[in-house]
Amino acid sequence: MAEDRFQAPDYYQLDELLTDEHKLIRDTVRAWVKANVSPIIEEYAQRAEFPKHLIPGIAEIGGFGPYIPVEYGGPGLDQISYGLIMQELERCDSGLRSTSSVQSSLVMYPIWKYGNEEQRQKYLPKLATGEMMGCFGLTEPDHGSNPGGMVTNFKDKGDHYLLNGAKMWITNAPIADIAVVWAKNEAGRIHGLLVERGMEGFTTPETHNKWSLRASITGELVFDNVKIPKENLLPNKSGLGAPLGCLDSARYGIAWGAIGAAMDCYDSALRYTKERIQFGVPIASFQLTQKKLAEMITEITKAQLLTWRLGVLRNEGRATSAQISMAKRNNVNMALTIAREARQMHGAMGITGEYSIMRHMANLESVVTYEGTHDIHLLITGMDVTGISAFSNDGSQF
Ligand code: TGC
Ligand code: FAD
């Protein structure tokens, strides 16, 4: 892969909205990524291998639970810092950001918010250092966009629970030490359970054959009469709102992360079109090229403003789930559109591993699908503005 010459665009001088601490955190992560990940990421993606050796480094830059309080081993940062870390990681590769998102928002967040003090003390410090890795099991083979229909279930056996079912498409499943698993009890109520590697009847087969997120590891979670100690149930929240609350945090991080991928594609396209000569002039001098670049920087700038404002609202505890959906949908779609355009602007070189473009483009096909698909987020906005859910078609609301 060519040398990482990334220069971040800041068309509206948004740096002025950041504190010195924000800028320090962002620049530290950017430098770590350039030195440690950019030189190797293409190779790992081509081999479809997760660069596991990066885990301690991700922990060191605050990538595991950025907003988890210091008393539980986290760095206790604000939501804008969290967003900037996601942006810098995904600037390199969506899979790198996925590793951080899952550990932070889908594993540490539910233990912090829905767990008891004993669970927090037992797991959070080890998750923050990467000594322990986690994964999040919500999606099932027959229940993706509609997780409320899940069939994975647990029964109360007196001194333990008995868990049965399967989860699919689970990031980090094959390397996880613990899984936060969402399952229904006998009454059909959804609860979170902490399932630990080594429990009898629990397996995590790897999912192969992916053309997207190749440097991230994905797998299944299979539960065949797994005995779960009662103290492994997250006691402080139940119902579908519990996993969806974790998704709010992860989707917020993705809204920032997608900007990183878009910035990398734009920056590469800008440099390439200024250097590449055709018809005796740089291809950046053609109006059609300039239109593409102008639209890219406009969309990136709009997305930056959207996420910055969302970060302020989240810091104040005022961001709604629907606002987060809008930002996730808009920014990921923006990044995917830019990646596709940038791919074309690099000509044949755009399909090679010399540039990060094709990898970003393929990765973003997963990002536009996971954490709620593009259309599901559109319907969440539709529901928010009309007050009518398009998800339930049994007519019960009328
Ligand atoms: P609905 O009736 O609307 O809601 C059920 C209950 O949940 C509450 N709720 C939320 N709570 C917190 N945050 C949110 N975002 C919430 N959205 C809804 C709601 O108030 C209600 O509470 P209550 O107390 O009244 O019961 O539920 P529904 O069944 O109609 O579904 C709504 C829908 C479709 C929006 C939801 O199911 C959905 O978001 N589906 C998409 C599924 C999804 O995003 N899956 C992601 C899996 S994890 C993943 O992809 C990780 S990738 C990680 C990586 O590698 O980076
Ligand atoms: P489906 O729900 O079957 O959707 C198929 C199509 O139908 C989509 O275009 C969708 O928009 C459309 N559709 C569905 N319902 C409606 C509707 N009501 N109206 C209009 N259109 C609709 N899940 C986890 O739990 N944990 C993870 O760590 C995790 N990691 C993932 C990693 C990767 C690489 C990928 C690809 C997925 C991951 N997922 C994970 C799963 C992901 O969240 C689901 O793939 C996603 O929620 C969509 O579910 P589905 O694939 O079953 O698609």
Short mmCIF file of C-alpha atoms and ligand atoms in Angstrom, two decimals:
data_model
loop_
_atom_site.label_atom_id
_atom_site.label_comp_id
_atom_site.label_asym_id
_atom_site.label_seq_id
_atom_site.Cartn_x
_atom_site.Cartn_y
_atom_site.Cartn_z
CA MET A 1 0.00 0.00 0.00
CA ALA A 2 1.20 3.54 -0.82
CA GLU A 3 2.51 5.74 1.99
CA ASP A 4 -0.23 7.25 4.23
CA ARG A 5 -0.20 10.94 3.22
CA PHE A 6 -3.57 11.79 4.83
CA GLN A 7 -4.37 15.47 5.38
CA ALA A 8 -7.70 16.02 7.14
CA PRO A 9 -10.08 18.46 5.46
CA ASP A 10 -11.59 21.17 7.69
CA TYR A 11 -13.47 23.42 5.28
CA TYR A 12 -15.54 25.27 7.88
CA GLN A 13 -12.76 25.66 10.48
CA LEU A 14 -14.50 23.22 12.76
CA ASP A 15 -11.30 22.81 14.77
CA GLU A 16 -12.33 26.07 16.45
CA LEU A 17 -15.29 24.22 17.97
CA LEU A 18 -12.98 21.68 19.61
CA THR A 19 -11.15 22.08 22.90
CA ASP A 20 -7.38 21.64 23.14
CA GLU A 21 -8.03 18.27 24.79
CA HIS A 22 -10.23 17.14 21.87
CA LYS A 23 -7.52 18.11 19.38
CA LEU A 24 -4.81 16.38 21.41
CA ILE A 25 -6.84 13.16 21.59
CA ARG A 26 -7.63 13.26 17.87
CA ASP A 27 -4.05 13.98 16.85
CA THR A 28 -2.69 11.25 19.13
CA VAL A 29 -5.01 8.65 17.61
CA ARG A 30 -4.22 9.93 14.10
CA ALA A 31 -0.48 9.58 14.71
CA TRP A 32 -0.88 6.11 16.26
CA VAL A 33 -2.93 4.96 13.27
CA LYS A 34 -0.39 6.34 10.76
CA ALA A 35 2.54 4.70 12.52
CA ASN A 36 1.02 1.37 13.47
CA VAL A 37 -1.99 0.52 11.35
CA SER A 38 -1.71 2.20 7.94
CA PRO A 39 1.43 0.22 7.01
CA ILE A 40 -0.20 -3.17 7.71
CA ILE A 41 -3.97 -2.85 7.29
CA GLU A 42 -4.16 -3.63 3.58
CA GLU A 43 -2.16 -6.82 4.05
CA TYR A 44 -4.44 -8.00 6.87
CA ALA A 45 -7.57 -7.13 4.87
CA GLN A 46 -6.26 -9.02 1.82
CA ARG A 47 -5.55 -12.06 4.02
CA ALA A 48 -8.93 -11.65 5.76
CA GLU A 49 -7.16 -11.61 9.11
CA PHE A 50 -7.89 -9.56 12.21
CA PRO A 51 -4.71 -7.76 13.40
CA LYS A 52 -5.04 -8.99 16.97
CA HIS A 53 -1.66 -7.59 17.99
CA LEU A 54 -3.18 -4.06 17.80
CA ILE A 55 -5.47 -4.66 20.81
CA PRO A 56 -3.07 -3.22 23.48
CA GLY A 57 -2.44 -0.17 21.26
CA ILE A 58 -6.17 0.50 20.80
CA ALA A 59 -6.52 0.33 24.59
CA GLU A 60 -3.62 2.73 25.08
CA ILE A 61 -5.14 5.42 22.84
CA GLY A 62 -8.42 5.17 24.80
CA GLY A 63 -10.25 3.17 22.15
CA PHE A 64 -11.93 0.77 24.59
CA GLY A 65 -14.68 2.56 26.49
CA PRO A 66 -13.57 6.18 25.91
CA TYR A 67 -16.43 7.54 28.06
CA ILE A 68 -16.30 4.85 30.77
CA PRO A 69 -15.47 6.53 34.10
CA VAL A 70 -11.92 6.36 35.46
CA GLU A 71 -13.12 4.39 38.52
CA TYR A 72 -13.89 1.47 36.17
CA GLY A 73 -10.63 1.73 34.24
CA GLY A 74 -11.88 3.92 31.38
CA PRO A 75 -10.45 7.30 30.36
CA GLY A 76 -13.69 9.15 31.32
CA LEU A 77 -13.76 11.28 28.15
CA ASP A 78 -16.71 13.22 26.73
CA GLN A 79 -18.83 12.27 23.73
CA ILE A 80 -16.98 14.48 21.24
CA SER A 81 -13.67 12.83 22.18
CA TYR A 82 -15.34 9.44 21.71
CA GLY A 83 -16.55 10.55 18.27
CA LEU A 84 -13.14 11.85 17.24
CA ILE A 85 -11.49 8.55 18.22
CA MET A 86 -14.03 6.66 16.07
CA GLN A 87 -13.40 9.08 13.18
CA GLU A 88 -9.64 8.52 13.27
CA LEU A 89 -9.92 4.73 13.54
CA GLU A 90 -12.37 4.46 10.65
CA ARG A 91 -10.26 6.88 8.60
CA CYS A 92 -7.94 3.87 8.42
CA ASP A 93 -10.43 0.99 8.32
CA SER A 94 -14.06 0.43 9.38
CA GLY A 95 -13.02 -2.89 10.92
CA LEU A 96 -10.64 -1.13 13.27
CA ARG A 97 -13.48 1.15 14.38
CA SER A 98 -15.80 -1.87 14.69
CA THR A 99 -13.39 -3.50 17.16
CA SER A 100 -13.46 -0.38 19.25
CA SER A 101 -17.24 0.27 18.87
CA VAL A 102 -18.25 -3.23 19.90
CA GLN A 103 -15.98 -3.36 22.93
CA SER A 104 -16.98 0.17 24.02
CA SER A 105 -20.65 0.64 23.22
CA LEU A 106 -21.95 -2.88 22.97
CA VAL A 107 -20.02 -4.63 25.75
CA MET A 108 -18.70 -2.06 28.26
CA TYR A 109 -21.74 0.24 27.95
CA PRO A 110 -24.37 -2.41 28.92
CA ILE A 111 -22.20 -3.69 31.79
CA TRP A 112 -21.75 -0.10 33.01
CA LYS A 113 -25.39 0.95 32.58
CA TYR A 114 -27.34 -2.26 33.20
CA GLY A 115 -24.90 -4.25 35.34
CA ASN A 116 -24.48 -4.27 39.12
CA GLU A 117 -21.39 -2.99 40.94
CA GLU A 118 -19.84 -6.45 41.16
CA GLN A 119 -20.18 -6.98 37.41
CA ARG A 120 -18.72 -3.52 36.67
CA GLN A 121 -15.68 -4.17 38.89
CA LYS A 122 -15.18 -7.67 37.54
CA TYR A 123 -15.26 -6.88 33.81
CA LEU A 124 -14.82 -3.18 32.96
CA PRO A 125 -11.15 -2.67 33.94
CA LYS A 126 -10.06 -5.76 31.96
CA LEU A 127 -12.15 -4.72 28.96
CA ALA A 128 -10.60 -1.23 29.06
CA THR A 129 -7.06 -2.64 28.77
CA GLY A 130 -8.04 -5.21 26.14
CA GLU A 131 -6.94 -8.00 28.50
CA MET A 132 -10.48 -9.24 27.97
CA MET A 133 -12.39 -8.87 24.67
CA GLY A 134 -16.16 -8.94 24.30
CA CYS A 135 -18.88 -9.25 21.68
CA PHE A 136 -22.59 -8.43 21.44
CA GLY A 137 -25.19 -10.98 20.37
CA LEU A 138 -28.48 -9.53 19.19
CA THR A 139 -28.93 -10.58 15.52
CA GLU A 140 -30.20 -14.08 14.81
CA PRO A 141 -30.39 -16.06 11.57
CA ASP A 142 -34.11 -15.23 11.22
CA HIS A 143 -34.20 -11.90 13.10
CA GLY A 144 -31.97 -9.09 11.85
CA SER A 145 -33.86 -5.81 11.45
CA ASN A 146 -36.53 -7.17 13.78
CA PRO A 147 -34.59 -8.25 16.88
CA GLY A 148 -37.79 -8.17 18.96
CA GLY A 149 -38.75 -11.46 17.28
CA MET A 150 -35.67 -13.28 18.65
CA VAL A 151 -36.04 -16.92 19.64
CA THR A 152 -32.88 -17.36 21.75
CA ASN A 153 -34.20 -18.06 25.24
CA PHE A 154 -33.29 -18.97 28.79
CA LYS A 155 -35.14 -20.92 31.45
CA ASP A 156 -34.87 -20.54 35.21
CA LYS A 157 -33.55 -23.83 36.62
CA GLY A 158 -33.42 -22.73 40.25
CA ASP A 159 -29.70 -22.21 40.86
CA HIS A 160 -28.85 -21.30 37.23
CA TYR A 161 -30.35 -20.36 33.85
CA LEU A 162 -30.32 -22.68 30.82
CA LEU A 163 -29.61 -20.82 27.55
CA ASN A 164 -30.50 -22.10 24.06
CA GLY A 165 -30.42 -20.53 20.60
CA ALA A 166 -27.99 -18.92 18.13
CA LYS A 167 -26.75 -15.50 17.12
CA MET A 168 -25.28 -14.67 13.74
CA TRP A 169 -23.02 -11.99 12.22
CA ILE A 170 -21.34 -11.22 15.52
CA THR A 171 -18.26 -8.98 15.36
CA ASN A 172 -15.33 -10.38 17.39
CA ALA A 173 -17.27 -13.54 18.37
CA PRO A 174 -14.40 -15.96 17.63
CA ILE A 175 -11.91 -14.03 19.78
CA ALA A 176 -14.25 -12.88 22.54
CA ASP A 177 -13.75 -13.85 26.17
CA ILE A 178 -17.30 -12.78 27.01
CA ALA A 179 -20.48 -12.22 25.03
CA VAL A 180 -23.31 -9.88 26.01
CA VAL A 181 -26.22 -11.99 24.80
CA TRP A 182 -29.84 -10.88 24.48
CA ALA A 183 -32.38 -13.62 25.11
CA LYS A 184 -35.99 -14.06 26.20
CA ASN A 185 -37.07 -15.56 29.51
CA GLU A 186 -40.11 -17.82 29.96
CA ALA A 187 -42.37 -14.75 29.98
CA GLY A 188 -40.94 -13.54 26.65
CA ARG A 189 -39.07 -10.61 28.27
CA ILE A 190 -35.66 -9.74 26.78
CA HIS A 191 -32.67 -9.72 29.18
CA GLY A 192 -28.91 -9.38 28.79
CA LEU A 193 -26.74 -12.31 29.92
CA LEU A 194 -22.95 -12.44 30.24
CA VAL A 195 -21.80 -15.66 28.59
CA GLU A 196 -18.17 -16.59 29.14
CA ARG A 197 -15.88 -18.55 26.84
CA GLY A 198 -15.40 -22.04 28.22
CA MET A 199 -18.99 -22.47 29.40
CA GLU A 200 -20.12 -25.93 28.29
CA GLY A 201 -22.31 -25.89 25.18
CA PHE A 202 -21.14 -22.42 24.04
CA THR A 203 -19.31 -22.23 20.68
CA THR A 204 -18.29 -19.36 18.39
CA PRO A 205 -17.68 -20.57 14.80
CA GLU A 206 -16.04 -18.03 12.49
CA THR A 207 -17.91 -16.63 9.46
CA HIS A 208 -15.76 -16.85 6.32
CA ASN A 209 -16.14 -15.61 2.75
CA LYS A 210 -16.71 -11.90 3.45
CA TRP A 211 -15.89 -9.30 0.80
CA SER A 212 -16.32 -6.54 3.39
CA LEU A 213 -14.73 -5.82 6.78
CA ARG A 214 -12.09 -8.40 5.99
CA ALA A 215 -9.73 -7.14 8.70
CA SER A 216 -12.49 -7.60 11.30
CA ILE A 217 -13.41 -11.03 12.61
CA THR A 218 -17.06 -12.13 12.53
CA GLY A 219 -18.75 -15.25 13.81
CA GLU A 220 -21.74 -16.98 15.30
CA LEU A 221 -22.69 -17.60 18.91
CA VAL A 222 -24.26 -21.02 19.46
CA PHE A 223 -25.87 -21.95 22.78
CA ASP A 224 -26.71 -25.59 23.37
CA ASN A 225 -28.08 -25.95 26.90
CA VAL A 226 -25.51 -23.53 28.32
CA LYS A 227 -25.68 -23.25 32.12
CA ILE A 228 -25.47 -19.56 33.03
CA PRO A 229 -24.81 -18.62 36.69
CA LYS A 230 -27.58 -16.35 37.96
CA GLU A 231 -25.10 -13.60 38.80
CA ASN A 232 -24.39 -13.26 35.03
CA LEU A 233 -27.77 -11.64 34.27
CA LEU A 234 -27.62 -7.85 33.79
CA PRO A 235 -30.14 -6.77 36.45
CA ASN A 236 -30.80 -3.10 35.81
CA LYS A 237 -32.68 -3.01 32.49
CA SER A 238 -34.75 -5.43 30.43
CA GLY A 239 -36.95 -5.31 27.32
CA LEU A 240 -35.94 -4.46 23.73
CA GLY A 241 -35.06 -0.93 24.88
CA ALA A 242 -31.99 -2.39 26.67
CA PRO A 243 -30.09 -3.59 23.56
CA LEU A 244 -31.43 -0.64 21.56
CA GLY A 245 -29.96 1.73 24.17
CA CYS A 246 -26.50 0.21 23.50
CA LEU A 247 -27.09 0.67 19.78
CA ASP A 248 -27.69 4.39 20.33
CA SER A 249 -24.14 4.70 21.63
CA ALA A 250 -22.63 2.57 18.86
CA ARG A 251 -24.62 4.27 16.09
CA TYR A 252 -23.44 7.65 17.37
CA GLY A 253 -19.82 6.43 17.09
CA ILE A 254 -20.46 5.15 13.57
CA ALA A 255 -21.83 8.54 12.50
CA TRP A 256 -18.39 9.98 13.37
CA GLY A 257 -16.48 6.99 12.03
CA ALA A 258 -18.07 7.24 8.60
CA ILE A 259 -16.74 10.81 8.31
CA GLY A 260 -13.24 9.39 8.77
CA ALA A 261 -13.68 6.93 5.88
CA ALA A 262 -15.14 9.71 3.70
CA MET A 263 -12.29 12.11 4.55
CA ASP A 264 -9.71 9.49 3.59
CA CYS A 265 -11.41 8.84 0.22
CA TYR A 266 -11.78 12.57 -0.50
CA ASP A 267 -8.19 13.35 0.50
CA SER A 268 -6.87 10.55 -1.68
CA ALA A 269 -9.04 11.63 -4.66
CA LEU A 270 -7.96 15.26 -4.30
CA ARG A 271 -4.27 14.34 -4.29
CA TYR A 272 -4.57 11.77 -7.06
CA THR A 273 -6.51 14.03 -9.44
CA LYS A 274 -4.01 16.86 -8.94
CA GLU A 275 -1.09 14.53 -9.70
CA ARG A 276 -2.54 12.39 -12.50
CA ILE A 277 -2.07 13.89 -15.99
CA GLN A 278 -4.40 13.07 -18.89
CA PHE A 279 -4.85 15.08 -22.09
CA GLY A 280 -1.79 17.08 -21.00
CA VAL A 281 -3.36 18.45 -17.80
CA PRO A 282 -4.07 17.21 -14.25
CA ILE A 283 -7.45 15.47 -14.25
CA ALA A 284 -8.41 17.84 -11.38
CA SER A 285 -8.65 20.60 -14.00
CA PHE A 286 -11.68 18.99 -15.65
CA GLN A 287 -15.02 20.43 -14.58
CA LEU A 288 -16.51 16.97 -14.02
CA THR A 289 -13.70 16.15 -11.57
CA GLN A 290 -14.12 19.45 -9.77
CA LYS A 291 -17.87 18.85 -9.45
CA LYS A 292 -17.17 15.53 -7.74
CA LEU A 293 -14.59 17.02 -5.37
CA ALA A 294 -16.81 20.03 -4.57
CA GLU A 295 -19.76 17.78 -3.77
CA MET A 296 -17.59 15.53 -1.62
CA ILE A 297 -16.23 18.32 0.56
CA THR A 298 -19.71 19.85 0.86
CA GLU A 299 -21.20 16.56 2.08
CA ILE A 300 -18.29 15.91 4.47
CA THR A 301 -18.66 19.38 5.95
CA LYS A 302 -22.42 18.93 6.45
CA ALA A 303 -21.80 15.57 8.14
CA GLN A 304 -19.14 17.11 10.40
CA LEU A 305 -21.60 19.77 11.54
CA LEU A 306 -24.33 17.20 12.15
CA THR A 307 -22.12 15.03 14.34
CA TRP A 308 -20.54 17.90 16.21
CA ARG A 309 -24.00 19.18 17.18
CA LEU A 310 -25.11 15.65 18.07
CA GLY A 311 -22.02 15.32 20.28
CA VAL A 312 -22.95 18.52 22.12
CA LEU A 313 -26.49 17.21 22.64
CA ARG A 314 -25.16 13.88 23.89
CA ASN A 315 -22.79 15.61 26.30
CA GLU A 316 -25.85 17.41 27.68
CA GLY A 317 -27.87 14.17 27.74
CA ARG A 318 -30.37 15.59 25.26
CA ALA A 319 -29.75 13.63 22.01
CA THR A 320 -32.71 11.46 20.98
CA SER A 321 -32.46 8.01 19.42
CA ALA A 322 -34.10 9.39 16.27
CA GLN A 323 -31.47 12.14 15.98
CA ILE A 324 -28.77 9.47 16.22
CA SER A 325 -30.52 7.42 13.51
CA MET A 326 -30.55 10.42 11.20
CA ALA A 327 -26.81 11.00 11.64
CA LYS A 328 -25.89 7.31 11.23
CA ARG A 329 -27.95 7.00 8.06
CA ASN A 330 -26.85 10.27 6.51
CA ASN A 331 -23.15 9.93 7.27
CA VAL A 332 -22.74 6.30 6.25
CA ASN A 333 -24.59 6.90 2.99
CA MET A 334 -22.47 10.01 2.40
CA ALA A 335 -19.28 8.02 2.97
CA LEU A 336 -20.38 5.15 0.71
CA THR A 337 -21.29 7.58 -2.10
CA ILE A 338 -17.92 9.34 -1.75
CA ALA A 339 -16.03 6.03 -1.69
CA ARG A 340 -17.74 4.94 -4.93
CA GLU A 341 -16.97 8.27 -6.64
CA ALA A 342 -13.39 8.28 -5.38
CA ARG A 343 -12.92 4.75 -6.68
CA GLN A 344 -13.81 5.90 -10.18
CA MET A 345 -11.61 8.99 -9.95
CA HIS A 346 -8.56 6.79 -9.28
CA GLY A 347 -9.21 4.93 -12.55
CA ALA A 348 -7.74 1.44 -12.65
CA MET A 349 -5.51 2.25 -9.67
CA GLY A 350 -8.69 2.60 -7.64
CA ILE A 351 -9.29 -1.13 -7.67
CA THR A 352 -5.87 -1.96 -6.23
CA GLY A 353 -4.62 -2.21 -2.68
CA GLU A 354 -2.20 0.65 -3.38
CA TYR A 355 -5.01 2.93 -2.25
CA SER A 356 -7.46 2.51 0.62
CA ILE A 357 -10.52 3.41 -1.50
CA MET A 358 -11.80 0.01 -2.60
CA ARG A 359 -11.33 -1.33 0.95
CA HIS A 360 -13.32 1.59 2.39
CA MET A 361 -16.01 1.08 -0.25
CA ALA A 362 -16.38 -2.62 0.51
CA ASN A 363 -16.28 -2.01 4.28
CA LEU A 364 -19.00 0.62 4.08
CA GLU A 365 -21.37 -1.95 2.52
CA SER A 366 -21.37 -3.60 5.96
CA VAL A 367 -21.57 -0.32 7.84
CA VAL A 368 -24.66 0.71 5.85
CA THR A 369 -26.26 -2.62 6.88
CA TYR A 370 -25.23 -3.17 10.49
CA GLU A 371 -26.45 -1.23 13.51
CA GLY A 372 -29.76 -0.77 11.63
CA THR A 373 -29.91 -0.69 7.84
CA HIS A 374 -30.19 2.49 5.78
CA ASP A 375 -33.92 1.93 5.29
CA ILE A 376 -34.60 1.01 8.93
CA HIS A 377 -33.09 4.36 9.98
CA LEU A 378 -35.21 6.15 7.39
CA LEU A 379 -38.29 4.52 8.91
CA ILE A 380 -37.16 5.54 12.42
CA THR A 381 -37.07 9.16 11.21
CA GLY A 382 -40.46 8.63 9.54
CA MET A 383 -41.86 7.26 12.80
CA ASP A 384 -40.42 10.17 14.76
CA VAL A 385 -41.91 12.89 12.56
CA THR A 386 -45.31 11.25 12.02
CA GLY A 387 -45.77 9.46 15.33
CA ILE A 388 -46.79 6.35 13.32
CA SER A 389 -44.66 3.17 13.26
CA ALA A 390 -44.21 1.58 9.85
CA PHE A 391 -42.72 -1.53 11.50
CA SER A 392 -45.89 -3.00 12.93
CA ASN A 393 -48.31 -4.11 10.23
CA ASP A 394 -50.87 -5.80 12.43
CA GLY A 395 -52.95 -2.63 12.62
CA SER A 396 -52.90 -2.74 16.42
CA GLN A 397 -51.95 0.91 16.74
CA PHE A 398 -55.03 2.13 14.85
P1 TGC B 1 -40.29 -0.56 19.33
O1 TGC B 1 -41.65 -1.01 19.73
O2 TGC B 1 -40.14 0.68 18.48
O3 TGC B 1 -39.39 -0.36 20.62
C1 TGC B 1 -39.29 -1.33 21.64
C2 TGC B 1 -38.82 -0.64 22.91
O4 TGC B 1 -37.52 -0.10 22.71
C3 TGC B 1 -37.53 1.33 22.90
N1 TGC B 1 -36.60 1.87 21.90
C4 TGC B 1 -35.38 2.32 22.21
N2 TGC B 1 -34.74 2.43 23.39
C5 TGC B 1 -33.49 2.91 23.38
N3 TGC B 1 -32.87 3.26 22.24
C6 TGC B 1 -33.47 3.15 21.03
N4 TGC B 1 -32.81 3.48 19.91
C7 TGC B 1 -34.79 2.68 20.97
N5 TGC B 1 -35.68 2.44 19.98
C8 TGC B 1 -36.79 1.95 20.57
C9 TGC B 1 -38.96 1.74 22.68
O5 TGC B 1 -39.24 2.94 23.31
C10 TGC B 1 -39.70 0.57 23.28
O6 TGC B 1 -39.64 0.69 24.69
P2 TGC B 1 -40.87 0.18 25.62
O7 TGC B 1 -40.44 0.52 27.00
O8 TGC B 1 -42.06 0.93 25.13
O9 TGC B 1 -40.98 -1.31 25.37
O10 TGC B 1 -39.57 -1.79 18.65
P3 TGC B 1 -39.79 -2.51 17.25
O11 TGC B 1 -39.80 -3.98 17.51
O12 TGC B 1 -40.95 -1.91 16.50
O13 TGC B 1 -38.43 -2.20 16.49
C11 TGC B 1 -38.03 -0.95 16.18
C12 TGC B 1 -36.75 -0.97 15.29
C13 TGC B 1 -37.02 -1.61 13.96
C14 TGC B 1 -36.38 0.46 15.08
C15 TGC B 1 -35.63 -1.74 16.01
O14 TGC B 1 -35.94 -3.06 16.15
C16 TGC B 1 -34.30 -1.60 15.31
O15 TGC B 1 -33.57 -0.63 15.55
N6 TGC B 1 -33.89 -2.58 14.43
C17 TGC B 1 -32.57 -2.60 13.84
C18 TGC B 1 -31.76 -3.70 14.50
C19 TGC B 1 -30.32 -3.35 14.65
O16 TGC B 1 -29.91 -2.21 14.57
N7 TGC B 1 -29.50 -4.35 14.95
C20 TGC B 1 -28.12 -4.12 15.22
C21 TGC B 1 -27.46 -5.34 15.78
S1 TGC B 1 -25.88 -5.01 16.53
C22 TGC B 1 -24.86 -4.67 15.26
O17 TGC B 1 -25.20 -4.56 14.14
C23 TGC B 1 -23.46 -4.46 15.65
S2 TGC B 1 -22.37 -4.12 14.35
C24 TGC B 1 -21.08 -3.69 15.30
C25 TGC B 1 -19.85 -3.30 14.60
O18 TGC B 1 -19.13 -4.19 14.10
O19 TGC B 1 -19.51 -2.08 14.63
P1 FAD B 2 -32.75 -8.10 7.09
O1 FAD B 2 -33.34 -7.61 8.35
O2 FAD B 2 -33.20 -9.44 6.60
O3 FAD B 2 -32.97 -7.01 5.96
C1 FAD B 2 -32.80 -7.29 4.56
C2 FAD B 2 -33.29 -6.07 3.78
O4 FAD B 2 -34.68 -5.86 4.07
C3 FAD B 2 -32.57 -4.79 4.18
O5 FAD B 2 -32.34 -3.99 3.04
C4 FAD B 2 -33.57 -4.08 5.11
O6 FAD B 2 -33.44 -2.66 5.09
C5 FAD B 2 -34.89 -4.53 4.49
N1 FAD B 2 -35.98 -4.46 5.48
C6 FAD B 2 -36.15 -5.23 6.59
N2 FAD B 2 -37.23 -4.85 7.28
C7 FAD B 2 -37.76 -3.80 6.59
C8 FAD B 2 -38.89 -2.96 6.78
N3 FAD B 2 -39.68 -3.08 7.86
N4 FAD B 2 -39.15 -2.03 5.84
C9 FAD B 2 -38.34 -1.88 4.76
N5 FAD B 2 -37.25 -2.61 4.53
C10 FAD B 2 -36.97 -3.58 5.43
N6 FAD B 2 -25.33 -8.05 14.79
C11 FAD B 2 -25.11 -8.20 16.13
O7 FAD B 2 -26.04 -8.46 16.89
N7 FAD B 2 -23.86 -8.04 16.65
C12 FAD B 2 -22.79 -7.76 15.89
O8 FAD B 2 -21.68 -7.60 16.40
C13 FAD B 2 -22.97 -7.62 14.48
N8 FAD B 2 -21.90 -7.41 13.66
C14 FAD B 2 -22.08 -7.42 12.31
C15 FAD B 2 -20.96 -7.38 11.47
C16 FAD B 2 -21.12 -7.44 10.09
C17 FAD B 2 -19.91 -7.44 9.21
C18 FAD B 2 -22.41 -7.46 9.53
C19 FAD B 2 -22.59 -7.46 8.04
C20 FAD B 2 -23.52 -7.52 10.35
C21 FAD B 2 -23.37 -7.52 11.75
N9 FAD B 2 -24.47 -7.66 12.61
C22 FAD B 2 -24.29 -7.78 13.96
C23 FAD B 2 -25.80 -7.91 12.05
C24 FAD B 2 -26.51 -6.65 11.55
O9 FAD B 2 -26.93 -5.84 12.59
C25 FAD B 2 -27.69 -7.11 10.67
O10 FAD B 2 -27.11 -7.64 9.49
C26 FAD B 2 -28.64 -5.98 10.36
O11 FAD B 2 -29.34 -5.58 11.51
C27 FAD B 2 -29.66 -6.35 9.25
O12 FAD B 2 -30.22 -7.60 9.50
P2 FAD B 2 -30.26 -8.72 8.32
O13 FAD B 2 -28.87 -8.84 7.77
O14 FAD B 2 -30.89 -9.92 8.89
O15 FAD B 2 -31.15 -8.08 7.19
#
